[in-house]
mmCIF file of C-alpha atoms (C1' of nucleotides) in Angstrom:
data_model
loop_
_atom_site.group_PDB
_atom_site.id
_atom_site.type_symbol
_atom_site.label_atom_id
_atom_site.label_comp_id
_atom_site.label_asym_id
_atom_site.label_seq_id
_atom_site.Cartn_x
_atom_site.Cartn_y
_atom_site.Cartn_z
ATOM 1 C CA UNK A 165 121.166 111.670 131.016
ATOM 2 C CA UNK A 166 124.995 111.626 131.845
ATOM 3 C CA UNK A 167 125.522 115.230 130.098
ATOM 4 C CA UNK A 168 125.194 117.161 127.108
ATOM 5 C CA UNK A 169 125.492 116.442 123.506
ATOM 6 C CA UNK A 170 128.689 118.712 121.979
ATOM 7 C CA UNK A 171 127.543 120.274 119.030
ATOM 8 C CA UNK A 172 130.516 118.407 116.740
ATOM 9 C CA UNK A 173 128.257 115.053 117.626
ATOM 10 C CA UNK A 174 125.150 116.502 116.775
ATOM 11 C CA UNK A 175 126.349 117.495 113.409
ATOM 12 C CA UNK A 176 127.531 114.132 112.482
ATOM 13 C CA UNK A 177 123.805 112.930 113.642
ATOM 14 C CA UNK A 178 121.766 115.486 112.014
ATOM 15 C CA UNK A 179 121.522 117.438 108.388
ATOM 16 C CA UNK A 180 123.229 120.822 108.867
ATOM 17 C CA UNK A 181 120.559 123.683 107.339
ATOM 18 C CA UNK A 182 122.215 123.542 103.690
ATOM 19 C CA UNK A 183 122.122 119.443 103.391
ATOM 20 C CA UNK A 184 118.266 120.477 104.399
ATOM 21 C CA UNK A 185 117.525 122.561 101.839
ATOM 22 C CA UNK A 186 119.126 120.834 99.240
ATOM 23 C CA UNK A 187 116.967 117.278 100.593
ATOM 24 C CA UNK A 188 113.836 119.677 100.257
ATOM 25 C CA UNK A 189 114.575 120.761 97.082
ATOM 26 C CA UNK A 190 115.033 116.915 95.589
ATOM 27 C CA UNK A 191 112.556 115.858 96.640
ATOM 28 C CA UNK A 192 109.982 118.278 96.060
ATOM 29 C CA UNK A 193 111.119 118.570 92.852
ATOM 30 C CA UNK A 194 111.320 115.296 92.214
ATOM 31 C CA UNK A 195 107.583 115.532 93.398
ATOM 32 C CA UNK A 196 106.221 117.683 91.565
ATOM 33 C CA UNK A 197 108.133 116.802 88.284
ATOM 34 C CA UNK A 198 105.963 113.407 89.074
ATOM 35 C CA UNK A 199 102.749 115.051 89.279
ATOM 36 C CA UNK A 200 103.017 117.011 86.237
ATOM 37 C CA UNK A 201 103.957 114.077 84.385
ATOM 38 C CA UNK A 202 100.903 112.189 85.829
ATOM 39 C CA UNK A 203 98.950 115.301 85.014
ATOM 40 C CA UNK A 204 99.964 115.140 81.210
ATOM 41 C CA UNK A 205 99.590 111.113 80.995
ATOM 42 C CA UNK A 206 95.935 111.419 82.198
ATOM 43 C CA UNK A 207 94.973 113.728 80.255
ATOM 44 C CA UNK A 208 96.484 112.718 76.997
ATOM 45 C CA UNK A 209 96.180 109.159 76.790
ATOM 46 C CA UNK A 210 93.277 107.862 79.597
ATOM 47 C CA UNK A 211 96.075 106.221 81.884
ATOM 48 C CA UNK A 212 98.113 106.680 85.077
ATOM 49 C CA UNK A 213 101.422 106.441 85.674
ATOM 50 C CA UNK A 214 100.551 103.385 87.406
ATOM 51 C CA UNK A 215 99.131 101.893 84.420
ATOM 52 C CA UNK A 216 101.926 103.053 82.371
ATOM 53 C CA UNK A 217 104.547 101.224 84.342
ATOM 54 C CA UNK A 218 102.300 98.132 84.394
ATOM 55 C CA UNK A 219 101.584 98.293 80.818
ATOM 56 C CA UNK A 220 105.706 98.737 79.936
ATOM 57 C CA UNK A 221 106.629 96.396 82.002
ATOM 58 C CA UNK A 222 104.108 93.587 80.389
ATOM 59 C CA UNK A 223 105.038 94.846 76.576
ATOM 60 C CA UNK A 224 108.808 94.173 77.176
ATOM 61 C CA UNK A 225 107.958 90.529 79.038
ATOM 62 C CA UNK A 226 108.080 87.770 76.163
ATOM 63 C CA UNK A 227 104.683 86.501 75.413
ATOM 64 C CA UNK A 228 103.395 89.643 76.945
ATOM 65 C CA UNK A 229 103.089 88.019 80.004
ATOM 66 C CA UNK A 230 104.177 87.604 83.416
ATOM 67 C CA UNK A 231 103.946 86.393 86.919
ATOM 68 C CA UNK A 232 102.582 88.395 89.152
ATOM 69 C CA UNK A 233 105.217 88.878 91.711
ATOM 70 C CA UNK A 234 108.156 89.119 89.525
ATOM 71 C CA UNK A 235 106.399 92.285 87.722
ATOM 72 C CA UNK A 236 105.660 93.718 91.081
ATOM 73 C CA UNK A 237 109.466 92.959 92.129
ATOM 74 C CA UNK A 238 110.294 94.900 88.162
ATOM 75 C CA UNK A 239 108.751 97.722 88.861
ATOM 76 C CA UNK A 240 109.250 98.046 92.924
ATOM 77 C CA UNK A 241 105.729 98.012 94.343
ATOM 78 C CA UNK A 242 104.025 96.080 97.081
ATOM 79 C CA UNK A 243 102.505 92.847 95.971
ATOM 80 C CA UNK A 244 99.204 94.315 98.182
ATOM 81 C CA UNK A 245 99.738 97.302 95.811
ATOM 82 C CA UNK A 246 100.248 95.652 92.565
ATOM 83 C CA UNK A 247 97.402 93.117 93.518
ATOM 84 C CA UNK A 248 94.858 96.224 93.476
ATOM 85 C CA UNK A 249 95.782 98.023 90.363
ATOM 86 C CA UNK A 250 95.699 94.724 88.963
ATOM 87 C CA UNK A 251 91.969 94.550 89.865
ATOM 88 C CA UNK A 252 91.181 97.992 88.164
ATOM 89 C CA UNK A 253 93.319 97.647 85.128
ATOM 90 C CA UNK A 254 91.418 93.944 84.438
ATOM 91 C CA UNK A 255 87.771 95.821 84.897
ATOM 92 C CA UNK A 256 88.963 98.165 82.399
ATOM 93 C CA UNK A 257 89.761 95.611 79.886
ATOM 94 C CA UNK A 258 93.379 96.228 79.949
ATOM 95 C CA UNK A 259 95.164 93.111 81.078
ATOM 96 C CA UNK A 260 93.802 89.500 81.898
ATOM 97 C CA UNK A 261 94.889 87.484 84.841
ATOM 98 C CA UNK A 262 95.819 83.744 84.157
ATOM 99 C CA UNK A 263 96.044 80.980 86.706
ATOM 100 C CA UNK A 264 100.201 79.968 86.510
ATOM 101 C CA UNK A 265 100.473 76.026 85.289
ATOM 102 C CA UNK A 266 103.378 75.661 86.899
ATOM 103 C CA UNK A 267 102.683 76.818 90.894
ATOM 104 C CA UNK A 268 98.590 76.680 91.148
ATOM 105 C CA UNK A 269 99.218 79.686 93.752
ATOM 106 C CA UNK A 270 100.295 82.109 91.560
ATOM 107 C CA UNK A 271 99.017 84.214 88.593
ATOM 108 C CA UNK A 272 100.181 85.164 86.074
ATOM 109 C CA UNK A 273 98.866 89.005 84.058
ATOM 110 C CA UNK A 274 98.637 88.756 80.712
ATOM 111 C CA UNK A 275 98.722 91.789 78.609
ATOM 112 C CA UNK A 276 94.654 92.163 76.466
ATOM 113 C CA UNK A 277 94.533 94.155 72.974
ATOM 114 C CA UNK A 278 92.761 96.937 74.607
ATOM 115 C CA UNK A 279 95.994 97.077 76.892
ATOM 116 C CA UNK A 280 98.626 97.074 74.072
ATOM 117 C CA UNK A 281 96.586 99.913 72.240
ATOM 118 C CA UNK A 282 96.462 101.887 74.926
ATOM 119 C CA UNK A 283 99.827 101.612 76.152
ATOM 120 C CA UNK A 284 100.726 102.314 72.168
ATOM 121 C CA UNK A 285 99.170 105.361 72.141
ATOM 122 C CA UNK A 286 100.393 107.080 75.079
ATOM 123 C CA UNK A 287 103.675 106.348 74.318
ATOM 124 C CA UNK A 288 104.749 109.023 71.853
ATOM 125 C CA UNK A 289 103.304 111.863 73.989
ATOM 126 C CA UNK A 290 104.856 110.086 77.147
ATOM 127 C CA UNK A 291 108.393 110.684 75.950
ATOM 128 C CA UNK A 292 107.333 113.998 74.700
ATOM 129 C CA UNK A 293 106.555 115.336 77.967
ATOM 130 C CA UNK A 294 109.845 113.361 79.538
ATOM 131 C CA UNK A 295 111.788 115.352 77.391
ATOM 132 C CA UNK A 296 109.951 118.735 78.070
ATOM 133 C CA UNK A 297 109.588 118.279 81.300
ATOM 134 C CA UNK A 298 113.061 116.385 82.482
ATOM 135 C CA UNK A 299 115.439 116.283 79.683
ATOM 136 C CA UNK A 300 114.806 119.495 78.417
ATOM 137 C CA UNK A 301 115.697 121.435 81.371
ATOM 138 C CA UNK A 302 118.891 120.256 82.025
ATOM 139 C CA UNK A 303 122.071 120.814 80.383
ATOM 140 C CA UNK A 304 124.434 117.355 78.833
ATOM 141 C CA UNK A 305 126.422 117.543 82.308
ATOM 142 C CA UNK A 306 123.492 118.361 84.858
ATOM 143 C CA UNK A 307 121.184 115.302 82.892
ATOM 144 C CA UNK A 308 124.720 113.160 83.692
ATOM 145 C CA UNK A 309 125.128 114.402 87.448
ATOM 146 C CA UNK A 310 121.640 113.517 88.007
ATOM 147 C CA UNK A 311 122.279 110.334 86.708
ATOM 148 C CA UNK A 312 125.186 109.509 89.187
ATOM 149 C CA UNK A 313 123.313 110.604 92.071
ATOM 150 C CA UNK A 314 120.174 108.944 91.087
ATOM 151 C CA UNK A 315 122.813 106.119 91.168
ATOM 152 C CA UNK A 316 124.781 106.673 94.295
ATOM 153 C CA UNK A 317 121.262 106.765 96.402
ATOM 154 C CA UNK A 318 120.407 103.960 94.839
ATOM 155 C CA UNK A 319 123.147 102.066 95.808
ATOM 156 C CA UNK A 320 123.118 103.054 99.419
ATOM 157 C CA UNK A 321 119.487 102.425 99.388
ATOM 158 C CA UNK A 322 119.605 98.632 98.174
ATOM 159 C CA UNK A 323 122.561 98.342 100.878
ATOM 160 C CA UNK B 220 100.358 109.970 56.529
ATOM 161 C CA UNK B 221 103.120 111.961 54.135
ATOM 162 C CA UNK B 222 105.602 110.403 54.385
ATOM 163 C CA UNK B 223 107.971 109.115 57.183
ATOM 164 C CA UNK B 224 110.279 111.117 59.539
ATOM 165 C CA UNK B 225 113.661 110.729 59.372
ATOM 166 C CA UNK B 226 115.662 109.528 62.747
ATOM 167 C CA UNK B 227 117.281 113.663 63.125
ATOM 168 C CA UNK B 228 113.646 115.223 63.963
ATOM 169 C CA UNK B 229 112.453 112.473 65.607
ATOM 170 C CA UNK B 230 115.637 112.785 68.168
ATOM 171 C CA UNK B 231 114.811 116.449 68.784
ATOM 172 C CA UNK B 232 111.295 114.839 69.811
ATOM 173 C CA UNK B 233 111.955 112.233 71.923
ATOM 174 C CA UNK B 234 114.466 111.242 74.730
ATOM 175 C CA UNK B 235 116.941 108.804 73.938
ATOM 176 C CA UNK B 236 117.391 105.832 75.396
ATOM 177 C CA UNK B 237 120.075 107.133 77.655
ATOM 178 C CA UNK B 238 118.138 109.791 78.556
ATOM 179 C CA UNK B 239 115.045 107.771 79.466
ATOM 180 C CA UNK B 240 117.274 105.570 81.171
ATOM 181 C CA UNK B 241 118.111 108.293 83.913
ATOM 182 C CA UNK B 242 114.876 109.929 83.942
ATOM 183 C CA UNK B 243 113.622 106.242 85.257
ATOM 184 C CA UNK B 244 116.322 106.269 87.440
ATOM 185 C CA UNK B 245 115.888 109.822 88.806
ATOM 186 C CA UNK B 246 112.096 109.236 89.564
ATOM 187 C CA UNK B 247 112.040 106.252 90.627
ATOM 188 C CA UNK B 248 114.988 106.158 93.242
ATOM 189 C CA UNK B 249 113.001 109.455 94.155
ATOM 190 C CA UNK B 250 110.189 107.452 94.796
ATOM 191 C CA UNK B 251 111.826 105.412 96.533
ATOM 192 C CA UNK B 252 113.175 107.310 99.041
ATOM 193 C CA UNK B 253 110.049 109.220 99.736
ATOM 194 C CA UNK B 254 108.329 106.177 100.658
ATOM 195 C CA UNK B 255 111.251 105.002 102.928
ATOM 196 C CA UNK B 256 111.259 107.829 104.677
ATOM 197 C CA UNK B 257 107.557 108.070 105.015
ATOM 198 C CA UNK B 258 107.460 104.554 106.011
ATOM 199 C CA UNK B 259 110.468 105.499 108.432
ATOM 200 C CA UNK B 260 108.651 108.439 109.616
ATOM 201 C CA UNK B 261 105.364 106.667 109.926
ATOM 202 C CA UNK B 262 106.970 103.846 112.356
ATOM 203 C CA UNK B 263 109.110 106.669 114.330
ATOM 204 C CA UNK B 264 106.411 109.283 115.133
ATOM 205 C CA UNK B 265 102.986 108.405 114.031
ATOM 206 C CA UNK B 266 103.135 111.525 111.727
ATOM 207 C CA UNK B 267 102.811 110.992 107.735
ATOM 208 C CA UNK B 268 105.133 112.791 105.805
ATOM 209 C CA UNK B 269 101.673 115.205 105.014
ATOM 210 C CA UNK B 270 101.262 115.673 108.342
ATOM 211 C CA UNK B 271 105.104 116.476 108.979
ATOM 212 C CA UNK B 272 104.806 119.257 106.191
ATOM 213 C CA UNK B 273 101.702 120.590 107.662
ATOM 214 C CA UNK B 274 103.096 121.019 111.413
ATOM 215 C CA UNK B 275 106.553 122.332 110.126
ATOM 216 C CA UNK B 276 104.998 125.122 108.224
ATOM 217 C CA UNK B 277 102.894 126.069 110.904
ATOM 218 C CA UNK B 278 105.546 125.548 113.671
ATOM 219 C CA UNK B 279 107.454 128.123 111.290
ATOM 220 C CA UNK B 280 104.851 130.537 110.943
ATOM 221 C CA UNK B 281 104.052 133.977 113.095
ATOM 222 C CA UNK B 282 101.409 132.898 115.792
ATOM 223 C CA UNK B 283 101.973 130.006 114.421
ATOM 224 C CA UNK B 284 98.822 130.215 112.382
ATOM 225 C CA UNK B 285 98.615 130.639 108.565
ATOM 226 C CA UNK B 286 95.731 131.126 106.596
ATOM 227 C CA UNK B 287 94.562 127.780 104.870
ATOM 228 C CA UNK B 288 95.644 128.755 100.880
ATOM 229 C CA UNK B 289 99.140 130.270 102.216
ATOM 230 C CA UNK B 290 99.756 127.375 103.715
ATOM 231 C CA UNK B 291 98.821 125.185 100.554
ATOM 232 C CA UNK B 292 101.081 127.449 98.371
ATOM 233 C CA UNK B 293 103.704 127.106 100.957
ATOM 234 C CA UNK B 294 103.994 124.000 100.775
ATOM 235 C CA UNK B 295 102.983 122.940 97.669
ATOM 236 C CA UNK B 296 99.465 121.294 97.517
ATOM 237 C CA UNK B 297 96.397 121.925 95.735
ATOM 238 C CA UNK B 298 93.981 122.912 98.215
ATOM 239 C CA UNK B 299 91.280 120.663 97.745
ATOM 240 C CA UNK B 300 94.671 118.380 98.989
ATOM 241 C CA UNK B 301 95.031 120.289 102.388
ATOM 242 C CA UNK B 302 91.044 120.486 102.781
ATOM 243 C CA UNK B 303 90.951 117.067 103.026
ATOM 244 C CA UNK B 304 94.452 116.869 104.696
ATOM 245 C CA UNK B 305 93.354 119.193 107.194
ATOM 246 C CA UNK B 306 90.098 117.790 108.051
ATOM 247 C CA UNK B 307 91.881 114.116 109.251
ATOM 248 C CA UNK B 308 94.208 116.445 111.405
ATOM 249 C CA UNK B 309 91.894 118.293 113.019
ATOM 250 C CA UNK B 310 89.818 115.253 113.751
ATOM 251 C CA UNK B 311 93.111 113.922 115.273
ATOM 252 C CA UNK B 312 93.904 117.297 117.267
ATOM 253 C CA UNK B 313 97.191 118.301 115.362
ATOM 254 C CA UNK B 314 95.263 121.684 113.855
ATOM 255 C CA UNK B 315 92.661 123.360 114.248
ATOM 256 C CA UNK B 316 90.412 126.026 112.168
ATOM 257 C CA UNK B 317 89.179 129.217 112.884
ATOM 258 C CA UNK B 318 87.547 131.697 110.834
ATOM 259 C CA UNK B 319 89.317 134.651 109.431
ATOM 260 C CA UNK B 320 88.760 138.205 110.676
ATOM 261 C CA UNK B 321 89.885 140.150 107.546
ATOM 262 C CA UNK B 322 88.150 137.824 105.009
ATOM 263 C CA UNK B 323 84.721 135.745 106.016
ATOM 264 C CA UNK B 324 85.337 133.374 102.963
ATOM 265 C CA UNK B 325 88.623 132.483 104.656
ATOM 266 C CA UNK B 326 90.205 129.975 107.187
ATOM 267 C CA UNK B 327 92.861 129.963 109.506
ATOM 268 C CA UNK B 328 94.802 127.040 110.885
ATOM 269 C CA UNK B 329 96.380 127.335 113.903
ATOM 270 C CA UNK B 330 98.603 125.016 115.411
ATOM 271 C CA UNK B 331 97.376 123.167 118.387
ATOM 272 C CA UNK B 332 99.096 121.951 121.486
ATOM 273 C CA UNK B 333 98.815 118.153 120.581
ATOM 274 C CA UNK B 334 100.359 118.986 117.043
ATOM 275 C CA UNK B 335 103.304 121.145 118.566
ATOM 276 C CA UNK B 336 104.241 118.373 120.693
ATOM 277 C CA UNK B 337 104.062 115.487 118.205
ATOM 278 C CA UNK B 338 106.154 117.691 115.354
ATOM 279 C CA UNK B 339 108.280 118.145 118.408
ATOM 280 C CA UNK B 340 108.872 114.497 119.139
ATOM 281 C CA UNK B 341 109.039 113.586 115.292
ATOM 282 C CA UNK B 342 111.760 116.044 114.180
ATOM 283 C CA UNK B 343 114.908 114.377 115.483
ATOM 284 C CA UNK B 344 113.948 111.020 114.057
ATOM 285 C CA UNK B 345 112.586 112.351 110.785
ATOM 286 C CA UNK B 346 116.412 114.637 110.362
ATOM 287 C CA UNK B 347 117.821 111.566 111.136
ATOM 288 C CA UNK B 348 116.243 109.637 108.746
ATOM 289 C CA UNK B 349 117.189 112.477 105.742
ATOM 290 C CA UNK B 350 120.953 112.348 107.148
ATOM 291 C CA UNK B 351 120.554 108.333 106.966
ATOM 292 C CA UNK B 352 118.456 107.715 103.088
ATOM 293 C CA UNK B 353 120.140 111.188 101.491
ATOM 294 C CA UNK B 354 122.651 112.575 102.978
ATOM 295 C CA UNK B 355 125.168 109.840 103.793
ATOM 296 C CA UNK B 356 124.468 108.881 100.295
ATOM 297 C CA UNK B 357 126.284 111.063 98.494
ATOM 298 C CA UNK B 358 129.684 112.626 98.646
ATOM 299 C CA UNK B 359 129.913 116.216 99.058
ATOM 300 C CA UNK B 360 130.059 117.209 95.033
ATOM 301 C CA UNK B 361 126.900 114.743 94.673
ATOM 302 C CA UNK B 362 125.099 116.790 97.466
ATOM 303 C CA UNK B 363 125.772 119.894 95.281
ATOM 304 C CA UNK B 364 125.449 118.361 92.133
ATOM 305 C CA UNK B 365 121.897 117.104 93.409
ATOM 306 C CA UNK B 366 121.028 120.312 94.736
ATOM 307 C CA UNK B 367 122.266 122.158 91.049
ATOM 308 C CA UNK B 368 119.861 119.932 89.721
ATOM 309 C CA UNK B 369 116.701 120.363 91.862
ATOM 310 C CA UNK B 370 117.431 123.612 91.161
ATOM 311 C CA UNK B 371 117.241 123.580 87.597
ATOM 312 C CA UNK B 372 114.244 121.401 87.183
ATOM 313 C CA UNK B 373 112.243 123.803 89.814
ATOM 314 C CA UNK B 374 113.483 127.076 87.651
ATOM 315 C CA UNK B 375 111.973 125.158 83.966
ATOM 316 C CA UNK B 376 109.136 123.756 85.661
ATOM 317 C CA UNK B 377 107.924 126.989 87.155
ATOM 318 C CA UNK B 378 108.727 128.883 84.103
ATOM 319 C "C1'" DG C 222 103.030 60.656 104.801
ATOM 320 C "C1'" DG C 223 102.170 64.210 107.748
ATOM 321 C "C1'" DT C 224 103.196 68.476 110.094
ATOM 322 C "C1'" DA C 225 105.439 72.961 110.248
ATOM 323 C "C1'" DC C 226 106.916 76.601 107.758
ATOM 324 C "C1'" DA C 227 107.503 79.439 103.585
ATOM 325 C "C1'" DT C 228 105.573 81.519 99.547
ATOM 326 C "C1'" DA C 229 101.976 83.632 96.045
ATOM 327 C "C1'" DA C 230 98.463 86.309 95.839
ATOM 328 C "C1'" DT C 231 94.246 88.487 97.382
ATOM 329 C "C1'" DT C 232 91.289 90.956 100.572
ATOM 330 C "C1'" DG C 233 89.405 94.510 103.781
ATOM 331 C "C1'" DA C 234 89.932 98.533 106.208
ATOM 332 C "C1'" DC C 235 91.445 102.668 105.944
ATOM 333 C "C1'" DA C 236 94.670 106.848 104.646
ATOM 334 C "C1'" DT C 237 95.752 109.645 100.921
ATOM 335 C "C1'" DG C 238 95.268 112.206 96.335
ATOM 336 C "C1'" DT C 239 92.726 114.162 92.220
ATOM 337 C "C1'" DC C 240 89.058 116.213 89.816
ATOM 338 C "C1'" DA C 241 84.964 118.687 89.129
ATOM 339 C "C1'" DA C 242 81.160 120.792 91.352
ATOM 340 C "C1'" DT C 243 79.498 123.678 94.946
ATOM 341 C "C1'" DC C 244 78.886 127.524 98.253
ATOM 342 C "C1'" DA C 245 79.770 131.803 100.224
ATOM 343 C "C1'" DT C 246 82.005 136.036 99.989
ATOM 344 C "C1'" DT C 247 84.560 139.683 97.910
ATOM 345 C "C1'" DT C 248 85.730 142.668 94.134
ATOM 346 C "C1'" DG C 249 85.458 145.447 89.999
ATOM 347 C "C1'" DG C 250 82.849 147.848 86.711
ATOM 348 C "C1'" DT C 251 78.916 150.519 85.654
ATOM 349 C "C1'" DA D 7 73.696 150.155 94.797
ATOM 350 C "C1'" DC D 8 73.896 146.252 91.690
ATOM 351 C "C1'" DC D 9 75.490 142.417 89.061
ATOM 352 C "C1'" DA D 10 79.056 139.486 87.007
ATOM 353 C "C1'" DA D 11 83.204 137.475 87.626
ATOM 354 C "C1'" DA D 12 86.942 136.125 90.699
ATOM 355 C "C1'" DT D 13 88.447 134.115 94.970
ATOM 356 C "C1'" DG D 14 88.684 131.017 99.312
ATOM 357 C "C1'" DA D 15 87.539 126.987 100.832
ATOM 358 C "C1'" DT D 16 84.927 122.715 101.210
ATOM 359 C "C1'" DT D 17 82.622 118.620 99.480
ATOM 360 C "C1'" DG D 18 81.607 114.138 97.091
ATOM 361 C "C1'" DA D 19 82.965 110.673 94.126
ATOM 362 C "C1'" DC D 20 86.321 108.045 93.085
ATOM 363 C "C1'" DA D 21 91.436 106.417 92.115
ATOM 364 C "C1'" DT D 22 95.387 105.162 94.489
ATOM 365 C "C1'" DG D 23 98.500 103.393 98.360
ATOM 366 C "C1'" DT D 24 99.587 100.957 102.866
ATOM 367 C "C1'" DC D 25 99.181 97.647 106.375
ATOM 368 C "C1'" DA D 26 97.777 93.510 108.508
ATOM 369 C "C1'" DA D 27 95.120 89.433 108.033
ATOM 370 C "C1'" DT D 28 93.675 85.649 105.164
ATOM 371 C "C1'" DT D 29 93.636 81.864 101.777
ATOM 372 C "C1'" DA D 30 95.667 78.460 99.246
ATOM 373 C "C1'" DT D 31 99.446 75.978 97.820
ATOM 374 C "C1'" DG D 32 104.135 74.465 97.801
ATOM 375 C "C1'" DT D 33 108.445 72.633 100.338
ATOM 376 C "C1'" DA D 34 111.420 70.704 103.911
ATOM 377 C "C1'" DC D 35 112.160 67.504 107.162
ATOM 378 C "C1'" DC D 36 111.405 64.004 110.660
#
DNA sequence: GGTACATAATTGACATGTCAATCATTTGGT
DNA sequence: ACCAAATGATTGACATGTCAATTATGTACC
C-alpha cells in the first residue's frame, strides 16, 4: 500500500448511502412485485411465469414454432435453463420438441393444444393482475419514468 | 355469454399495449440485473446474493444476532425460505443457531466468525458492482425517478 | 478429405425457492 | 388448571436455476 484512499475517490468507486437505498428499494421491489405475480399466475391458471414466457413467446412465433436457441435468446435465459423447463413443460403435455430439418443438431419446440389452451386461459387474468399490481399503482408520468429507466439500464447493461 | 364488451371497459381491465410493453421491460431488465449481480457477486466472494442479505442483516443487528422470523421479515423471505437458507449456511459456518431464552419455540441466529469475515471481504466488490450495473446507469433524475417509483409500487403493494 | 474448432442442445450435480404438513410451545378464554 | 387456537420454526417433496461437462453435428481451412 503506497497510502490512503481520499474519501473524494472512494465516492466515485462506491454507492453513497442514498444511491443504496434507492438500489435496495428497486430491486426488492422489483422482487417482490415478481413473486406476487408468480403467486397469482399459479394459482389462477396452473402455470409459472416460466411457462408463461415460454408459452408467449411460442404463440407469437409463426407456425407456433421455434428453434430452441433463438427462443431462449427471445426471452433471455440460459440454453442449460431453457433446456430443463423444456423437459417439464413436454411431460406436462404442453409443448412438443421436433428434431430441426435443416441443422440435425438442433430442435426445434413446437407449441401442443394442451399448451395453447393453457396459455389462453391464463391470459386474461395475467393482464389483470399486471394492471393491479404494476400499472395500477403508478401514476401516467411515474408508469413513463419507469419506462425510461427500465430503458437506460438496459442500455448500459447490453453495453 | 350476454353479449360482448365494448373496447371502453375492457381498457379499464386490461393494460394496454404500451403499458405491457414497460411492465416487460421493468421486470425483466430487473431480472436481469439481479442475476448479473448475483453472478458478479457469486464469482467475487463466494457469497450468493441470499447469503449477502443474510450476513448484512445480521452484521447490522445488536449482538449481531436476530431471532430467526425478525430476520425473515427483515429482509423479506418467507421463512420456510430462510429455514432452508439457513440450514446450507450453517453447514458452511456463516451462522449459526441457538435456542432462544425468552421463547423455547424460538431460534436465534447469530453471526459467526467465518460469516463476519466473508461479508467483510464481499462488501467492497458487491458496492462496486451496484455502482457499476445501477448506478452509473442512470443520470441523477433517473436515480430519483427510479427510486419515486420503487417507492410507489412498495406503498400499493403493501397496502 | 480430414482435422480442428465452433455451435446446438442436453445432462448431471447441486443450489435455491415454494407449498403444505408437521411439531413444539405459547397464549387466551373459561 | 385445561383446552383450543395461534405462533415459531422446521421438514419433505418437488419446481426451478446455475454451472460445467458431454454429445453430436456443422464449418473452415490446409
Amino acid at each position: 500500500m503506497t497510502g490512503s484512499t481520499p474519501p473524494q475517490r472512494r465516492k466515485r468507486q462506491l454507492p453513497t448511502t442514498e444511491e443504496l437505498r434507492i438500489w435496495r428499494d428497486y430491486i426488492e421491489t422489483a422482487e417482490a412485485l415478481g413473486s406476487s405475480l408468480a403467486a397469482r399466475l399459479q394459482s389462477e391458471s396452473s402455470l409459472s411465469r416460466g411457462d408463461y414466457a415460454v408459452l408467449l413467446a411460442l404463440s407469437e412465433a409463426p407456425e407456433r414454432r421455434m428453434r430452441s436457441s433463438e427462443l431462449a435468446a427471445l426471452i433471455g435465459w440460459q440454453r442449460s435453463r431453457l433446456s430443463h423447463h423444456l423437459g417439464r413443460m413436454e411431460r406436462r403435455g404442453l409443448i412438443r420438441r421436433e428434431e430441426c430439418v435443416t441443422d440435425s443438431r438442433g430442435a426445434e419446440v413446437v407449441l401442443a393444444p394442451a399448451g395453447a389452451d393453457a396459455f389462453r386461459e391464463a391470459t386474461i387474468p395475467h393482464l389483470r393482475a399486471v394492471r393491479e399490481l404494476f400499472v395500477d399503482a403508478l401514476t401516467p408520468g411515474e408508469l413513463a419514468a419507469a419506462g425510461e429507466v427500465a430503458a437506460a439500464l438496459r442500455r448500459f447493461l447490453a453495453r
